[in-house]
Short mmCIF file of C-alpha atoms and ligand atoms in Angstrom, two decimals:
data_model
loop_
_atom_site.label_atom_id
_atom_site.label_comp_id
_atom_site.label_asym_id
_atom_site.label_seq_id
_atom_site.Cartn_x
_atom_site.Cartn_y
_atom_site.Cartn_z
CA MET M 1 209.96 89.35 65.28
CA ASP M 2 206.31 89.14 64.30
CA THR M 3 206.11 86.23 61.89
CA ASN M 4 202.82 84.52 61.22
CA GLU M 5 203.80 81.63 63.54
CA GLN M 6 204.14 84.03 66.44
CA ARG M 7 200.72 85.61 66.09
CA ILE M 8 197.84 84.28 68.18
CA LYS M 9 194.78 83.15 66.24
CA ILE M 10 191.35 83.20 67.87
CA ALA M 11 188.39 81.44 66.18
CA VAL M 12 185.12 83.38 66.50
CA GLN M 13 181.65 82.70 65.05
CA LYS M 14 181.33 84.54 61.72
CA ASN M 15 177.66 85.32 61.71
CA GLY M 16 175.32 84.27 64.47
CA ARG M 17 174.18 84.66 68.03
CA LEU M 18 177.69 84.70 69.50
CA THR M 19 179.35 87.06 67.00
CA ASP M 20 178.60 90.53 68.43
CA HIS M 21 179.25 89.50 72.04
CA SER M 22 182.53 87.79 71.13
CA LEU M 23 183.85 90.78 69.16
CA ASP M 24 182.68 93.21 71.83
CA LEU M 25 184.47 91.20 74.53
CA LEU M 26 187.74 91.21 72.57
CA GLU M 27 187.45 94.94 71.91
CA ARG M 28 186.94 95.56 75.61
CA CYS M 29 190.24 93.71 76.15
CA GLY M 30 191.84 96.55 74.20
CA LEU M 31 192.24 94.68 70.89
CA LYS M 32 191.74 96.50 67.60
CA PHE M 33 191.16 94.74 64.28
CA THR M 34 190.85 95.44 60.57
CA GLN M 35 188.64 93.02 58.67
CA SER M 36 189.85 91.45 55.41
CA LYS M 37 187.84 91.97 52.19
CA ASP M 38 186.44 88.43 52.29
CA GLN M 39 185.47 89.14 55.93
CA LEU M 40 186.89 85.81 57.10
CA PHE M 41 189.95 87.24 58.81
CA CYS M 42 190.49 90.14 61.23
CA PHE M 43 194.06 91.39 61.51
CA GLY M 44 195.11 92.57 64.98
CA GLU M 45 196.36 96.14 64.63
CA ASN M 46 197.76 96.83 68.06
CA MET M 47 198.76 93.32 69.23
CA PRO M 48 199.85 90.18 67.32
CA ILE M 49 196.39 88.64 67.78
CA ASP M 50 194.20 87.84 64.74
CA LEU M 51 190.67 86.47 64.41
CA LEU M 52 189.40 83.76 62.12
CA LEU M 53 185.66 84.16 61.46
CA VAL M 54 184.07 80.74 60.90
CA ARG M 55 180.91 78.66 61.50
CA ASP M 56 180.59 77.88 65.21
CA ASP M 57 180.58 74.10 64.53
CA ASP M 58 184.10 74.37 63.07
CA ILE M 59 185.62 76.16 66.08
CA PRO M 60 186.42 73.17 68.38
CA GLY M 61 188.02 71.30 65.46
CA LEU M 62 190.17 74.30 64.45
CA VAL M 63 191.41 74.66 68.05
CA SER M 64 191.91 70.91 68.52
CA ASP M 65 193.90 70.71 65.27
CA ASP M 66 196.02 73.74 66.32
CA VAL M 67 194.93 75.89 63.39
CA CYS M 68 193.76 78.37 66.04
CA ASP M 69 195.20 78.83 69.53
CA LEU M 70 191.93 79.94 71.17
CA GLY M 71 188.24 79.77 70.28
CA ILE M 72 185.04 81.36 71.57
CA VAL M 73 182.07 79.00 71.20
CA GLY M 74 179.03 77.56 73.00
CA LEU M 75 179.68 74.80 75.53
CA ASN M 76 177.05 72.74 73.63
CA VAL M 77 179.27 72.75 70.51
CA VAL M 78 182.43 72.06 72.56
CA GLU M 79 180.88 69.12 74.38
CA GLU M 80 179.34 67.73 71.20
CA LYS M 81 182.78 67.74 69.53
CA ARG M 82 184.50 66.23 72.58
CA LEU M 83 181.94 63.42 72.93
CA SER M 84 181.62 62.63 69.23
CA ARG M 85 185.42 62.36 68.94
CA GLN M 86 185.47 60.20 72.09
CA GLN M 87 182.78 57.93 70.62
CA GLU M 88 185.00 57.54 67.54
CA GLY M 89 187.91 56.60 69.84
CA ARG M 90 189.77 59.89 69.34
CA GLU M 91 190.60 62.64 71.78
CA ALA M 92 189.69 66.31 71.35
CA LEU M 93 192.87 68.31 71.95
CA PHE M 94 191.52 71.44 73.61
CA ASP M 95 190.79 72.61 77.14
CA ARG M 96 187.96 74.81 78.36
CA VAL M 97 189.68 77.83 79.93
CA PHE M 98 186.71 79.70 81.34
CA ASP M 99 183.06 80.60 80.88
CA LEU M 100 182.15 83.93 79.32
CA ASP M 101 178.72 84.71 80.76
CA PHE M 102 176.78 85.12 77.50
CA GLY M 103 174.98 82.85 75.01
CA GLN M 104 173.07 81.06 77.78
CA CYS M 105 170.83 78.21 76.63
CA ARG M 106 170.22 74.55 77.42
CA LEU M 107 170.10 71.33 75.43
CA SER M 108 166.81 69.64 76.18
CA ILE M 109 164.58 66.80 75.10
CA ALA M 110 161.06 67.96 74.22
CA ALA M 111 157.86 66.02 73.61
CA PRO M 112 154.86 66.96 71.43
CA ASP M 113 152.16 68.48 73.65
CA GLY M 114 149.80 65.79 74.90
CA THR M 115 152.43 63.01 74.85
CA PRO M 116 152.15 61.13 78.16
CA TYR M 117 155.57 61.55 79.83
CA ASP M 118 156.33 59.64 82.96
CA GLY M 119 160.05 60.14 83.51
CA ILE M 120 163.07 59.12 81.49
CA GLU M 121 161.88 55.51 81.02
CA THR M 122 159.26 56.93 78.63
CA LEU M 123 162.10 57.48 76.12
CA LYS M 124 162.78 53.72 75.87
CA ASN M 125 162.38 52.38 72.31
CA SER M 126 161.45 55.84 71.01
CA THR M 127 163.06 57.81 68.16
CA ILE M 128 164.65 61.16 69.05
CA ALA M 129 165.63 63.73 66.38
CA THR M 130 168.68 65.92 67.03
CA SER M 131 171.78 67.61 65.59
CA TYR M 132 173.54 66.77 68.89
CA THR M 133 174.03 63.02 68.41
CA GLY M 134 177.17 62.85 70.59
CA LEU M 135 175.58 64.55 73.59
CA LEU M 136 172.31 62.65 73.20
CA ARG M 137 174.05 59.28 72.85
CA ASP M 138 176.14 59.99 75.95
CA PHE M 139 173.03 61.02 77.92
CA LEU M 140 171.02 57.93 76.91
CA GLU M 141 173.91 55.51 77.51
CA SER M 142 174.68 56.94 80.94
CA ARG M 143 171.05 56.35 81.92
CA ARG M 144 170.83 52.98 80.18
CA ILE M 145 168.01 54.05 77.88
CA ASP M 146 167.79 52.24 74.56
CA ALA M 147 166.38 54.68 71.99
CA SER M 148 167.19 55.44 68.37
CA ILE M 149 168.75 58.71 67.35
CA GLU M 150 167.71 60.37 64.08
CA TYR M 151 170.22 62.95 62.83
CA PHE M 152 168.72 66.27 61.67
CA SER M 153 171.07 69.05 60.58
CA GLY M 154 168.45 71.75 61.24
CA ALA M 155 164.72 72.36 61.75
CA VAL M 156 164.73 69.60 64.36
CA GLU M 157 161.51 70.93 65.90
CA ILE M 158 159.42 69.84 62.89
CA ALA M 159 160.60 66.19 63.05
CA PRO M 160 157.61 64.92 65.10
CA LYS M 161 155.15 66.63 62.71
CA LEU M 162 156.89 64.94 59.78
CA GLY M 163 156.47 61.60 61.53
CA LYS M 164 160.28 61.20 61.71
CA ALA M 165 160.60 61.15 65.50
CA ASP M 166 158.67 60.82 68.77
CA PHE M 167 160.82 63.37 70.62
CA ILE M 168 163.38 66.04 69.75
CA CYS M 169 166.61 67.08 71.46
CA ASP M 170 167.57 70.69 70.73
CA LEU M 171 168.74 74.02 72.17
CA VAL M 172 166.25 76.05 74.17
CA SER M 173 166.58 79.51 75.65
CA THR M 174 163.15 81.04 76.30
CA GLY M 175 161.13 78.02 75.16
CA SER M 176 159.06 80.12 72.74
CA THR M 177 160.24 78.17 69.64
CA LEU M 178 159.24 74.91 71.34
CA ALA M 179 155.83 76.32 72.33
CA ALA M 180 155.24 77.63 68.79
CA ASN M 181 155.81 74.08 67.49
CA GLY M 182 153.56 72.45 70.09
CA LEU M 183 156.45 70.95 72.07
CA SER M 184 157.25 70.91 75.82
CA GLU M 185 160.58 70.34 77.54
CA VAL M 186 160.87 67.04 79.43
CA GLU M 187 164.60 66.56 80.16
CA VAL M 188 167.58 68.96 80.35
CA LEU M 189 170.87 67.41 79.15
CA LEU M 190 173.22 70.38 79.40
CA GLN M 191 173.24 73.99 80.62
CA SER M 192 175.33 75.93 78.13
CA GLU M 193 176.96 79.32 77.66
CA ALA M 194 179.80 80.70 75.55
CA VAL M 195 183.22 79.49 76.71
CA ILE M 196 186.80 80.07 75.66
CA ILE M 197 188.85 77.02 74.70
CA GLN M 198 192.61 76.70 74.19
CA THR M 199 194.54 74.21 72.10
CA ARG M 200 196.57 71.51 73.90
CA ALA M 201 199.36 71.98 71.35
CA PRO M 202 202.37 73.65 73.02
CA LEU M 203 202.58 77.37 72.33
CA LEU M 204 206.06 78.27 71.15
CA GLY M 205 208.20 81.34 71.82
CA ASP M 206 206.33 84.26 73.34
CA LYS M 207 202.92 82.88 72.43
CA GLN M 208 202.09 81.39 75.84
CA ALA M 209 202.89 84.70 77.57
CA LEU M 210 200.65 86.50 75.07
CA VAL M 211 197.81 84.01 75.57
CA ASP M 212 198.15 84.44 79.36
CA ARG M 213 198.01 88.20 78.93
CA ILE M 214 194.85 88.11 76.86
CA LEU M 215 193.19 85.60 79.22
CA GLN M 216 194.01 87.85 82.19
CA ARG M 217 192.43 90.82 80.40
CA LEU M 218 189.35 88.73 79.55
CA ASP M 219 189.05 87.72 83.19
CA GLY M 220 189.25 91.40 84.18
CA VAL M 221 186.56 92.38 81.66
CA LEU M 222 184.24 89.63 82.95
CA GLN M 223 184.71 90.65 86.58
CA VAL M 224 184.10 94.30 85.77
CA GLN M 225 180.77 93.54 84.03
CA GLU M 226 179.07 92.86 87.34
CA SER M 227 181.29 94.95 89.60
CA LYS M 228 180.39 98.26 91.15
CA TYR M 229 182.41 100.73 93.23
CA ILE M 230 180.41 101.81 96.25
CA MET M 231 181.13 104.80 98.51
CA LEU M 232 179.26 105.73 101.68
CA HIS M 233 179.54 107.41 105.07
CA ALA M 234 178.83 105.38 108.19
CA PRO M 235 178.97 105.61 111.97
CA ARG M 236 181.95 103.56 113.25
CA HIS M 237 179.72 101.36 115.43
CA ALA M 238 177.73 100.23 112.34
CA LEU M 239 180.80 99.06 110.39
CA ASP M 240 180.42 95.32 111.04
CA ARG M 241 176.81 95.33 109.89
CA ILE M 242 177.67 97.43 106.82
CA ARG M 243 180.52 95.08 105.85
CA GLU M 244 178.05 92.18 106.02
CA LEU M 245 175.63 94.00 103.73
CA LEU M 246 178.13 94.91 100.99
CA PRO M 247 177.59 92.29 98.27
CA GLY M 248 180.64 90.28 97.23
CA SER M 249 183.26 92.68 98.58
CA GLU M 250 186.33 91.34 100.37
CA ALA M 251 188.09 94.19 102.21
CA PRO M 252 186.44 97.60 102.09
CA THR M 253 188.71 100.62 102.62
CA VAL M 254 187.71 102.59 105.75
CA ILE M 255 188.80 106.25 105.84
CA PRO M 256 188.37 108.62 108.84
CA LEU M 257 186.27 111.69 108.09
CA GLU M 258 187.80 115.08 108.84
CA GLY M 259 186.30 116.75 111.93
CA THR M 260 184.50 113.70 113.39
CA ASN M 261 185.64 110.71 115.46
CA ASP M 262 182.60 108.54 115.13
CA LYS M 263 182.01 108.69 111.35
CA VAL M 264 184.02 107.08 108.55
CA ALA M 265 183.91 106.85 104.77
CA VAL M 266 183.72 103.32 103.34
CA HIS M 267 184.86 102.50 99.79
CA ALA M 268 184.42 98.99 98.39
CA VAL M 269 184.47 97.12 95.11
CA CYS M 270 181.39 94.90 95.04
CA ARG M 271 181.77 91.96 92.66
CA GLU M 272 178.02 91.64 92.23
CA ASN M 273 175.38 94.05 91.07
CA VAL M 274 174.20 96.49 93.75
CA PHE M 275 170.41 96.60 93.89
CA TRP M 276 168.17 99.29 95.39
CA GLU M 277 167.26 96.88 98.22
CA THR M 278 170.92 96.66 99.23
CA LEU M 279 171.19 100.46 99.33
CA GLU M 280 168.02 100.68 101.41
CA ASN M 281 169.38 98.07 103.84
CA LEU M 282 172.70 99.95 104.10
CA LYS M 283 170.82 103.17 104.84
CA ALA M 284 168.73 101.42 107.47
CA ALA M 285 172.01 100.22 109.07
CA GLY M 286 173.15 103.85 109.42
CA ALA M 287 174.92 104.57 106.10
CA SER M 288 174.47 107.94 104.38
CA SER M 289 175.77 109.71 101.23
CA LEU M 290 175.64 106.45 99.26
CA LEU M 291 177.16 106.49 95.79
CA VAL M 292 177.43 103.53 93.36
CA LEU M 293 179.76 103.82 90.35
CA PRO M 294 180.49 101.47 87.45
CA VAL M 295 184.00 99.97 87.30
CA GLU M 296 185.74 100.37 83.95
CA LYS M 297 188.88 98.21 84.25
CA MET M 298 190.24 95.80 86.84
CA LEU M 299 193.54 93.90 87.05
CA ALA M 300 193.91 91.46 89.91
P1 ATP U 1 176.59 78.80 62.31
O1 ATP U 1 176.18 79.39 61.00
O2 ATP U 1 177.79 79.51 62.89
O3 ATP U 1 176.72 77.31 62.32
P2 ATP U 1 174.30 78.33 64.08
O4 ATP U 1 173.01 78.54 63.38
O5 ATP U 1 174.78 76.95 64.36
O6 ATP U 1 175.40 79.21 63.33
P3 ATP U 1 173.47 80.19 66.20
O7 ATP U 1 172.00 80.01 66.07
O8 ATP U 1 174.07 81.50 65.82
O9 ATP U 1 174.31 79.01 65.50
O10 ATP U 1 173.84 79.84 67.72
C1 ATP U 1 175.16 79.87 68.17
C2 ATP U 1 175.20 79.45 69.62
O11 ATP U 1 174.41 80.34 70.40
C3 ATP U 1 174.63 78.09 69.94
O12 ATP U 1 175.51 77.03 69.66
C4 ATP U 1 174.39 78.23 71.44
O13 ATP U 1 175.61 78.02 72.17
C5 ATP U 1 173.99 79.70 71.60
N1 ATP U 1 172.54 79.92 71.84
C6 ATP U 1 172.01 80.69 72.80
N2 ATP U 1 170.68 80.67 72.78
C7 ATP U 1 170.31 79.88 71.77
C8 ATP U 1 169.06 79.45 71.22
N3 ATP U 1 167.89 79.85 71.73
N4 ATP U 1 169.07 78.64 70.15
C9 ATP U 1 170.23 78.27 69.61
N5 ATP U 1 171.44 78.62 70.09
C10 ATP U 1 171.50 79.41 71.16
ZN1 ZN U 2 176.37 76.05 63.89
#
């Protein structure tokens, strides 16, 4: 039976920095979708898994309220929701399942260039503009800094120029937006990346098994991104050294080579990228006929 209640719903950002990566990740898990006319809903064609396309800020709430079973969203948005609910005396009913290795950025406090900054005490009695009031309040309280928080829904970086704040607290990735607005980073509150969250509401029927299946595929896709399959020939006596040099590989397969006693073929899955330096070091240790191949799928 494939009623609506038995389909998994995943909340994904509709239009923004996380959208393409999120959809690409789900496609690499083997999921196929058709998008509705209003473009807010993607129907899962080959598995009972649908997508709800929404603003990223709405994703933690939709998962907490069990409208969606899973959500893909920045840790900054997840933590902001968790802390702002906590500060209102409520609990956010979702769990972070794992990190997805894209959408990296950090939430930082920045000061207008030329502002004397002598550590966190400098923030005392100042005004800080942000859209992340929950995270900022938590940061200031944990460090016993008394400062006022000015809520800005966007364009936070112009607050000091408007005379509305002494500092800002906003997302930074390269720092070029800060520099363009004459601001410099002084404190980092949170390192963020896209994460997957799951509702705490119990999943009925076959839904938990389906969620586990999709999470296992996601895990496989993430591992494969960095993984390489490496093949080489090596003298037997150099095997220990070669095993040491293979990056992130647990148990390489060692195969005797036809017609020789002292040479073997080594095959290994390396769970890290293999750089030219590594290949050069392997060659210096006696390896030859080195071949590095991408890994397409992996199931632990
Ligand atoms: P929405 O319309 O969905 O509310 P938005 O404008 O809030 O979109 P985006 O700018 O698309 O959101 O950013 C989405 C997420 O991308 C952020 O919450 C953050 O996790 C991540 N991100 C990565 N780098 C940056 C950056 N330099 N600035 C802002 N967000 C970034
Ligand atoms: Zn947003």
